[in-house]
Amino acid sequence: MAGEPQADCLFCKIVQGEVPATVVRETRTTVAFRDINPQAPTHVLVIPRVHYSDALSLASAEPAVAADVLREAGEVAAQEKVDATGYRIVFNTGPGAGQTVFHAHAHVLGGRDLQRLV
Ligand code: AMP
Ligand code: ZN
């Protein structure tokens, strides 16, 4: 069923506590944890507890939870004290854009000069 945990999904396993992660924030609908291969001094992933393959699938099926992910990304930035200097929220979508884990997630990057991308 849409949103149900997937047995072969790494991030579902993190939600269920079956794979360890350095969790920095949790809400009823989201979990935020440090990326294992950080690309910036602050590099945190914010994921919904429900399983959808990417941001669009999540936003289409459960828009309130997609909004929770975005709000939590901002809360992470504030907690990590990168909100004043600036941060980037990234949703890699599809293999050609670098998506490797097909459970929707926002990257929150900050703490260094982030080159303008677009
Ligand atoms: P993406 O490439 O956008 O799908 O992002 C997946 C991210 O998950 C990458 O930045 C990985 O470094 C990160 N990652 C993979 N495995 C883990 C893990 N066990 N704990 C934390 N982050 C992970
Ligand atoms: Zn999943």
mmCIF file with all atom_site columns, C-alpha atoms and ligand atoms in Angstrom:
data_model
loop_
_atom_site.group_PDB
_atom_site.id
_atom_site.type_symbol
_atom_site.label_atom_id
_atom_site.label_alt_id
_atom_site.label_comp_id
_atom_site.label_asym_id
_atom_site.label_entity_id
_atom_site.label_seq_id
_atom_site.pdbx_PDB_ins_code
_atom_site.Cartn_x
_atom_site.Cartn_y
_atom_site.Cartn_z
_atom_site.occupancy
_atom_site.B_iso_or_equiv
_atom_site.pdbx_formal_charge
_atom_site.auth_seq_id
_atom_site.auth_comp_id
_atom_site.auth_asym_id
_atom_site.auth_atom_id
_atom_site.pdbx_PDB_model_num
ATOM   1   C  CA  . MET A 1 1   ? 0.000  0.000  0.000   1.00 0.00 ? 1   MET A CA  1
ATOM   2   C  CA  . ALA A 1 2   ? 1.218  3.555  -0.695  1.00 0.00 ? 2   ALA A CA  1
ATOM   3   C  CA  . GLY A 1 3   ? 3.397  4.871  2.099   1.00 0.00 ? 3   GLY A CA  1
ATOM   4   C  CA  . GLU A 1 4   ? 3.928  1.470  3.742   1.00 0.00 ? 4   GLU A CA  1
ATOM   5   C  CA  . PRO A 1 5   ? 7.466  0.457  4.833   1.00 0.00 ? 5   PRO A CA  1
ATOM   6   C  CA  . GLN A 1 6   ? 9.480  -1.348 2.146   1.00 0.00 ? 6   GLN A CA  1
ATOM   7   C  CA  . ALA A 1 7   ? 11.580 -4.318 3.260   1.00 0.00 ? 7   ALA A CA  1
ATOM   8   C  CA  . ASP A 1 8   ? 14.486 -3.426 0.969   1.00 0.00 ? 8   ASP A CA  1
ATOM   9   C  CA  . CYS A 1 9   ? 14.576 0.312  1.784   1.00 0.00 ? 9   CYS A CA  1
ATOM   10  C  CA  . LEU A 1 10  ? 17.531 1.645  3.798   1.00 0.00 ? 10  LEU A CA  1
ATOM   11  C  CA  . PHE A 1 11  ? 15.670 4.722  5.044   1.00 0.00 ? 11  PHE A CA  1
ATOM   12  C  CA  . CYS A 1 12  ? 12.625 2.675  6.133   1.00 0.00 ? 12  CYS A CA  1
ATOM   13  C  CA  . LYS A 1 13  ? 15.112 0.647  8.186   1.00 0.00 ? 13  LYS A CA  1
ATOM   14  C  CA  . ILE A 1 14  ? 16.443 3.854  9.774   1.00 0.00 ? 14  ILE A CA  1
ATOM   15  C  CA  . VAL A 1 15  ? 12.852 4.933  10.578  1.00 0.00 ? 15  VAL A CA  1
ATOM   16  C  CA  . GLN A 1 16  ? 12.252 1.548  12.211  1.00 0.00 ? 16  GLN A CA  1
ATOM   17  C  CA  . GLY A 1 17  ? 15.540 1.635  14.143  1.00 0.00 ? 17  GLY A CA  1
ATOM   18  C  CA  . GLU A 1 18  ? 16.916 -1.406 12.299  1.00 0.00 ? 18  GLU A CA  1
ATOM   19  C  CA  . VAL A 1 19  ? 19.852 0.576  10.888  1.00 0.00 ? 19  VAL A CA  1
ATOM   20  C  CA  . PRO A 1 20  ? 21.616 3.060  13.182  1.00 0.00 ? 20  PRO A CA  1
ATOM   21  C  CA  . ALA A 1 21  ? 21.753 6.756  12.358  1.00 0.00 ? 21  ALA A CA  1
ATOM   22  C  CA  . THR A 1 22  ? 22.805 9.936  14.111  1.00 0.00 ? 22  THR A CA  1
ATOM   23  C  CA  . VAL A 1 23  ? 19.364 11.414 14.597  1.00 0.00 ? 23  VAL A CA  1
ATOM   24  C  CA  . VAL A 1 24  ? 19.268 15.176 15.223  1.00 0.00 ? 24  VAL A CA  1
ATOM   25  C  CA  . ARG A 1 25  ? 15.494 15.756 15.246  1.00 0.00 ? 25  ARG A CA  1
ATOM   26  C  CA  . GLU A 1 26  ? 12.342 13.659 15.167  1.00 0.00 ? 26  GLU A CA  1
ATOM   27  C  CA  . THR A 1 27  ? 8.678  14.479 14.782  1.00 0.00 ? 27  THR A CA  1
ATOM   28  C  CA  . ARG A 1 28  ? 5.531  12.380 14.485  1.00 0.00 ? 28  ARG A CA  1
ATOM   29  C  CA  . THR A 1 29  ? 5.938  12.369 10.699  1.00 0.00 ? 29  THR A CA  1
ATOM   30  C  CA  . THR A 1 30  ? 9.681  12.913 10.050  1.00 0.00 ? 30  THR A CA  1
ATOM   31  C  CA  . VAL A 1 31  ? 13.194 11.875 11.068  1.00 0.00 ? 31  VAL A CA  1
ATOM   32  C  CA  . ALA A 1 32  ? 16.330 13.999 10.525  1.00 0.00 ? 32  ALA A CA  1
ATOM   33  C  CA  . PHE A 1 33  ? 19.785 12.406 10.710  1.00 0.00 ? 33  PHE A CA  1
ATOM   34  C  CA  . ARG A 1 34  ? 23.353 13.167 9.640   1.00 0.00 ? 34  ARG A CA  1
ATOM   35  C  CA  . ASP A 1 35  ? 24.430 12.068 6.171   1.00 0.00 ? 35  ASP A CA  1
ATOM   36  C  CA  . ILE A 1 36  ? 27.040 9.298  6.405   1.00 0.00 ? 36  ILE A CA  1
ATOM   37  C  CA  . ASN A 1 37  ? 29.132 10.985 3.679   1.00 0.00 ? 37  ASN A CA  1
ATOM   38  C  CA  . PRO A 1 38  ? 28.808 14.688 4.463   1.00 0.00 ? 38  PRO A CA  1
ATOM   39  C  CA  . GLN A 1 39  ? 29.385 17.202 1.660   1.00 0.00 ? 39  GLN A CA  1
ATOM   40  C  CA  . ALA A 1 40  ? 29.359 20.230 3.977   1.00 0.00 ? 40  ALA A CA  1
ATOM   41  C  CA  . PRO A 1 41  ? 29.946 20.898 7.706   1.00 0.00 ? 41  PRO A CA  1
ATOM   42  C  CA  . THR A 1 42  ? 26.184 20.570 8.143   1.00 0.00 ? 42  THR A CA  1
ATOM   43  C  CA  . HIS A 1 43  ? 24.708 17.798 6.006   1.00 0.00 ? 43  HIS A CA  1
ATOM   44  C  CA  . VAL A 1 44  ? 21.490 16.405 7.411   1.00 0.00 ? 44  VAL A CA  1
ATOM   45  C  CA  . LEU A 1 45  ? 18.815 14.320 5.671   1.00 0.00 ? 45  LEU A CA  1
ATOM   46  C  CA  . VAL A 1 46  ? 15.164 14.916 6.510   1.00 0.00 ? 46  VAL A CA  1
ATOM   47  C  CA  . ILE A 1 47  ? 12.878 12.021 5.609   1.00 0.00 ? 47  ILE A CA  1
ATOM   48  C  CA  . PRO A 1 48  ? 9.189  11.273 6.031   1.00 0.00 ? 48  PRO A CA  1
ATOM   49  C  CA  . ARG A 1 49  ? 8.416  8.210  8.142   1.00 0.00 ? 49  ARG A CA  1
ATOM   50  C  CA  . VAL A 1 50  ? 6.176  7.021  5.323   1.00 0.00 ? 50  VAL A CA  1
ATOM   51  C  CA  . HIS A 1 51  ? 7.791  5.482  2.250   1.00 0.00 ? 51  HIS A CA  1
ATOM   52  C  CA  . TYR A 1 52  ? 7.502  7.277  -1.099  1.00 0.00 ? 52  TYR A CA  1
ATOM   53  C  CA  . SER A 1 53  ? 10.185 6.994  -3.744  1.00 0.00 ? 53  SER A CA  1
ATOM   54  C  CA  . ASP A 1 54  ? 10.736 10.718 -4.249  1.00 0.00 ? 54  ASP A CA  1
ATOM   55  C  CA  . ALA A 1 55  ? 9.575  14.195 -3.306  1.00 0.00 ? 55  ALA A CA  1
ATOM   56  C  CA  . LEU A 1 56  ? 6.893  14.446 -5.997  1.00 0.00 ? 56  LEU A CA  1
ATOM   57  C  CA  . SER A 1 57  ? 5.321  11.095 -5.048  1.00 0.00 ? 57  SER A CA  1
ATOM   58  C  CA  . LEU A 1 58  ? 5.248  12.220 -1.416  1.00 0.00 ? 58  LEU A CA  1
ATOM   59  C  CA  . ALA A 1 59  ? 3.846  15.670 -2.193  1.00 0.00 ? 59  ALA A CA  1
ATOM   60  C  CA  . SER A 1 60  ? 1.138  14.200 -4.440  1.00 0.00 ? 60  SER A CA  1
ATOM   61  C  CA  . ALA A 1 61  ? 0.022  11.512 -1.971  1.00 0.00 ? 61  ALA A CA  1
ATOM   62  C  CA  . GLU A 1 62  ? 0.569  13.244 1.384   1.00 0.00 ? 62  GLU A CA  1
ATOM   63  C  CA  . PRO A 1 63  ? 1.060  16.997 0.906   1.00 0.00 ? 63  PRO A CA  1
ATOM   64  C  CA  . ALA A 1 64  ? 0.890  17.736 4.635   1.00 0.00 ? 64  ALA A CA  1
ATOM   65  C  CA  . VAL A 1 65  ? 3.829  15.392 5.272   1.00 0.00 ? 65  VAL A CA  1
ATOM   66  C  CA  . ALA A 1 66  ? 5.774  16.967 2.395   1.00 0.00 ? 66  ALA A CA  1
ATOM   67  C  CA  . ALA A 1 67  ? 5.231  20.311 4.130   1.00 0.00 ? 67  ALA A CA  1
ATOM   68  C  CA  . ASP A 1 68  ? 6.449  18.758 7.393   1.00 0.00 ? 68  ASP A CA  1
ATOM   69  C  CA  . VAL A 1 69  ? 9.685  17.691 5.637   1.00 0.00 ? 69  VAL A CA  1
ATOM   70  C  CA  . LEU A 1 70  ? 10.241 21.236 4.368   1.00 0.00 ? 70  LEU A CA  1
ATOM   71  C  CA  . ARG A 1 71  ? 9.493  22.785 7.757   1.00 0.00 ? 71  ARG A CA  1
ATOM   72  C  CA  . GLU A 1 72  ? 11.802 20.348 9.484   1.00 0.00 ? 72  GLU A CA  1
ATOM   73  C  CA  . ALA A 1 73  ? 14.573 21.175 6.981   1.00 0.00 ? 73  ALA A CA  1
ATOM   74  C  CA  . GLY A 1 74  ? 14.291 24.777 8.169   1.00 0.00 ? 74  GLY A CA  1
ATOM   75  C  CA  . GLU A 1 75  ? 14.239 23.703 11.827  1.00 0.00 ? 75  GLU A CA  1
ATOM   76  C  CA  . VAL A 1 76  ? 17.393 21.631 11.262  1.00 0.00 ? 76  VAL A CA  1
ATOM   77  C  CA  . ALA A 1 77  ? 19.104 24.668 9.726   1.00 0.00 ? 77  ALA A CA  1
ATOM   78  C  CA  . ALA A 1 78  ? 18.178 26.749 12.772  1.00 0.00 ? 78  ALA A CA  1
ATOM   79  C  CA  . GLN A 1 79  ? 19.278 24.023 15.214  1.00 0.00 ? 79  GLN A CA  1
ATOM   80  C  CA  . GLU A 1 80  ? 22.593 23.680 13.356  1.00 0.00 ? 80  GLU A CA  1
ATOM   81  C  CA  . LYS A 1 81  ? 22.956 27.480 13.358  1.00 0.00 ? 81  LYS A CA  1
ATOM   82  C  CA  . VAL A 1 82  ? 23.385 27.767 9.596   1.00 0.00 ? 82  VAL A CA  1
ATOM   83  C  CA  . ASP A 1 83  ? 20.152 29.682 9.093   1.00 0.00 ? 83  ASP A CA  1
ATOM   84  C  CA  . ALA A 1 84  ? 21.793 33.101 9.334   1.00 0.00 ? 84  ALA A CA  1
ATOM   85  C  CA  . THR A 1 85  ? 24.617 32.326 6.893   1.00 0.00 ? 85  THR A CA  1
ATOM   86  C  CA  . GLY A 1 86  ? 22.401 30.397 4.493   1.00 0.00 ? 86  GLY A CA  1
ATOM   87  C  CA  . TYR A 1 87  ? 21.719 26.810 3.608   1.00 0.00 ? 87  TYR A CA  1
ATOM   88  C  CA  . ARG A 1 88  ? 20.484 24.717 0.701   1.00 0.00 ? 88  ARG A CA  1
ATOM   89  C  CA  . ILE A 1 89  ? 17.654 22.187 0.595   1.00 0.00 ? 89  ILE A CA  1
ATOM   90  C  CA  . VAL A 1 90  ? 18.148 19.597 -2.177  1.00 0.00 ? 90  VAL A CA  1
ATOM   91  C  CA  . PHE A 1 91  ? 15.831 16.850 -3.434  1.00 0.00 ? 91  PHE A CA  1
ATOM   92  C  CA  . ASN A 1 92  ? 17.792 14.757 -5.923  1.00 0.00 ? 92  ASN A CA  1
ATOM   93  C  CA  . THR A 1 93  ? 15.111 13.146 -8.060  1.00 0.00 ? 93  THR A CA  1
ATOM   94  C  CA  . GLY A 1 94  ? 15.988 10.252 -10.372 1.00 0.00 ? 94  GLY A CA  1
ATOM   95  C  CA  . PRO A 1 95  ? 19.297 8.508  -11.061 1.00 0.00 ? 95  PRO A CA  1
ATOM   96  C  CA  . GLY A 1 96  ? 20.420 11.149 -13.563 1.00 0.00 ? 96  GLY A CA  1
ATOM   97  C  CA  . ALA A 1 97  ? 20.215 13.739 -10.787 1.00 0.00 ? 97  ALA A CA  1
ATOM   98  C  CA  . GLY A 1 98  ? 22.209 11.599 -8.367  1.00 0.00 ? 98  GLY A CA  1
ATOM   99  C  CA  . GLN A 1 99  ? 19.368 9.987  -6.405  1.00 0.00 ? 99  GLN A CA  1
ATOM   100 C  CA  . THR A 1 100 ? 20.665 6.736  -4.914  1.00 0.00 ? 100 THR A CA  1
ATOM   101 C  CA  . VAL A 1 101 ? 18.138 6.060  -2.129  1.00 0.00 ? 101 VAL A CA  1
ATOM   102 C  CA  . PHE A 1 102 ? 14.561 5.842  -3.382  1.00 0.00 ? 102 PHE A CA  1
ATOM   103 C  CA  . HIS A 1 103 ? 12.831 6.991  -0.194  1.00 0.00 ? 103 HIS A CA  1
ATOM   104 C  CA  . ALA A 1 104 ? 12.043 10.716 -0.404  1.00 0.00 ? 104 ALA A CA  1
ATOM   105 C  CA  . HIS A 1 105 ? 14.566 12.873 1.431   1.00 0.00 ? 105 HIS A CA  1
ATOM   106 C  CA  . ALA A 1 106 ? 15.692 16.467 1.696   1.00 0.00 ? 106 ALA A CA  1
ATOM   107 C  CA  . HIS A 1 107 ? 19.398 17.193 1.999   1.00 0.00 ? 107 HIS A CA  1
ATOM   108 C  CA  . VAL A 1 108 ? 20.068 20.210 4.258   1.00 0.00 ? 108 VAL A CA  1
ATOM   109 C  CA  . LEU A 1 109 ? 23.516 21.612 3.482   1.00 0.00 ? 109 LEU A CA  1
ATOM   110 C  CA  . GLY A 1 110 ? 25.251 24.512 5.176   1.00 0.00 ? 110 GLY A CA  1
ATOM   111 C  CA  . GLY A 1 111 ? 28.258 25.757 7.095   1.00 0.00 ? 111 GLY A CA  1
ATOM   112 C  CA  . ARG A 1 112 ? 30.417 26.526 4.073   1.00 0.00 ? 112 ARG A CA  1
ATOM   113 C  CA  . ASP A 1 113 ? 30.204 28.720 1.008   1.00 0.00 ? 113 ASP A CA  1
ATOM   114 C  CA  . LEU A 1 114 ? 27.737 26.932 -1.301  1.00 0.00 ? 114 LEU A CA  1
ATOM   115 C  CA  . GLN A 1 115 ? 28.374 27.814 -4.914  1.00 0.00 ? 115 GLN A CA  1
ATOM   116 C  CA  . ARG A 1 116 ? 25.332 29.048 -6.746  1.00 0.00 ? 116 ARG A CA  1
ATOM   117 C  CA  . LEU A 1 117 ? 23.964 26.188 -8.862  1.00 0.00 ? 117 LEU A CA  1
ATOM   118 C  CA  . VAL A 1 118 ? 21.211 27.813 -10.909 1.00 0.00 ? 118 VAL A CA  1
HETATM 119 P  P1  . AMP B 2 .   ? 20.684 10.714 -2.711  1.00 0.00 ? 1   AMP B P1  1
HETATM 120 O  O1  . AMP B 2 .   ? 21.974 10.410 -3.433  1.00 0.00 ? 1   AMP B O1  1
HETATM 121 O  O2  . AMP B 2 .   ? 20.123 12.082 -2.975  1.00 0.00 ? 1   AMP B O2  1
HETATM 122 O  O3  . AMP B 2 .   ? 19.667 9.613  -2.930  1.00 0.00 ? 1   AMP B O3  1
HETATM 123 O  O4  . AMP B 2 .   ? 21.059 10.759 -1.174  1.00 0.00 ? 1   AMP B O4  1
HETATM 124 C  C1  . AMP B 2 .   ? 21.275 9.617  -0.408  1.00 0.00 ? 1   AMP B C1  1
HETATM 125 C  C2  . AMP B 2 .   ? 22.200 10.035 0.693   1.00 0.00 ? 1   AMP B C2  1
HETATM 126 O  O5  . AMP B 2 .   ? 22.118 9.058  1.704   1.00 0.00 ? 1   AMP B O5  1
HETATM 127 C  C3  . AMP B 2 .   ? 23.677 10.156 0.289   1.00 0.00 ? 1   AMP B C3  1
HETATM 128 O  O6  . AMP B 2 .   ? 24.113 11.496 0.510   1.00 0.00 ? 1   AMP B O6  1
HETATM 129 C  C4  . AMP B 2 .   ? 24.383 9.152  1.209   1.00 0.00 ? 1   AMP B C4  1
HETATM 130 O  O7  . AMP B 2 .   ? 25.641 9.615  1.669   1.00 0.00 ? 1   AMP B O7  1
HETATM 131 C  C5  . AMP B 2 .   ? 23.382 8.999  2.344   1.00 0.00 ? 1   AMP B C5  1
HETATM 132 N  N1  . AMP B 2 .   ? 23.417 7.746  3.064   1.00 0.00 ? 1   AMP B N1  1
HETATM 133 C  C6  . AMP B 2 .   ? 23.532 6.489  2.550   1.00 0.00 ? 1   AMP B C6  1
HETATM 134 N  N2  . AMP B 2 .   ? 23.492 5.565  3.529   1.00 0.00 ? 1   AMP B N2  1
HETATM 135 C  C7  . AMP B 2 .   ? 23.352 6.254  4.700   1.00 0.00 ? 1   AMP B C7  1
HETATM 136 C  C8  . AMP B 2 .   ? 23.250 5.876  6.071   1.00 0.00 ? 1   AMP B C8  1
HETATM 137 N  N3  . AMP B 2 .   ? 23.281 4.587  6.460   1.00 0.00 ? 1   AMP B N3  1
HETATM 138 N  N4  . AMP B 2 .   ? 23.140 6.845  6.997   1.00 0.00 ? 1   AMP B N4  1
HETATM 139 C  C9  . AMP B 2 .   ? 23.118 8.143  6.634   1.00 0.00 ? 1   AMP B C9  1
HETATM 140 N  N5  . AMP B 2 .   ? 23.179 8.576  5.355   1.00 0.00 ? 1   AMP B N5  1
HETATM 141 C  C10 . AMP B 2 .   ? 23.318 7.645  4.397   1.00 0.00 ? 1   AMP B C10 1
HETATM 142 ZN ZN  . ZN  B 3 .   ? 11.559 3.640  2.550   1.00 0.00 ? 2   ZN  B ZN  1
#
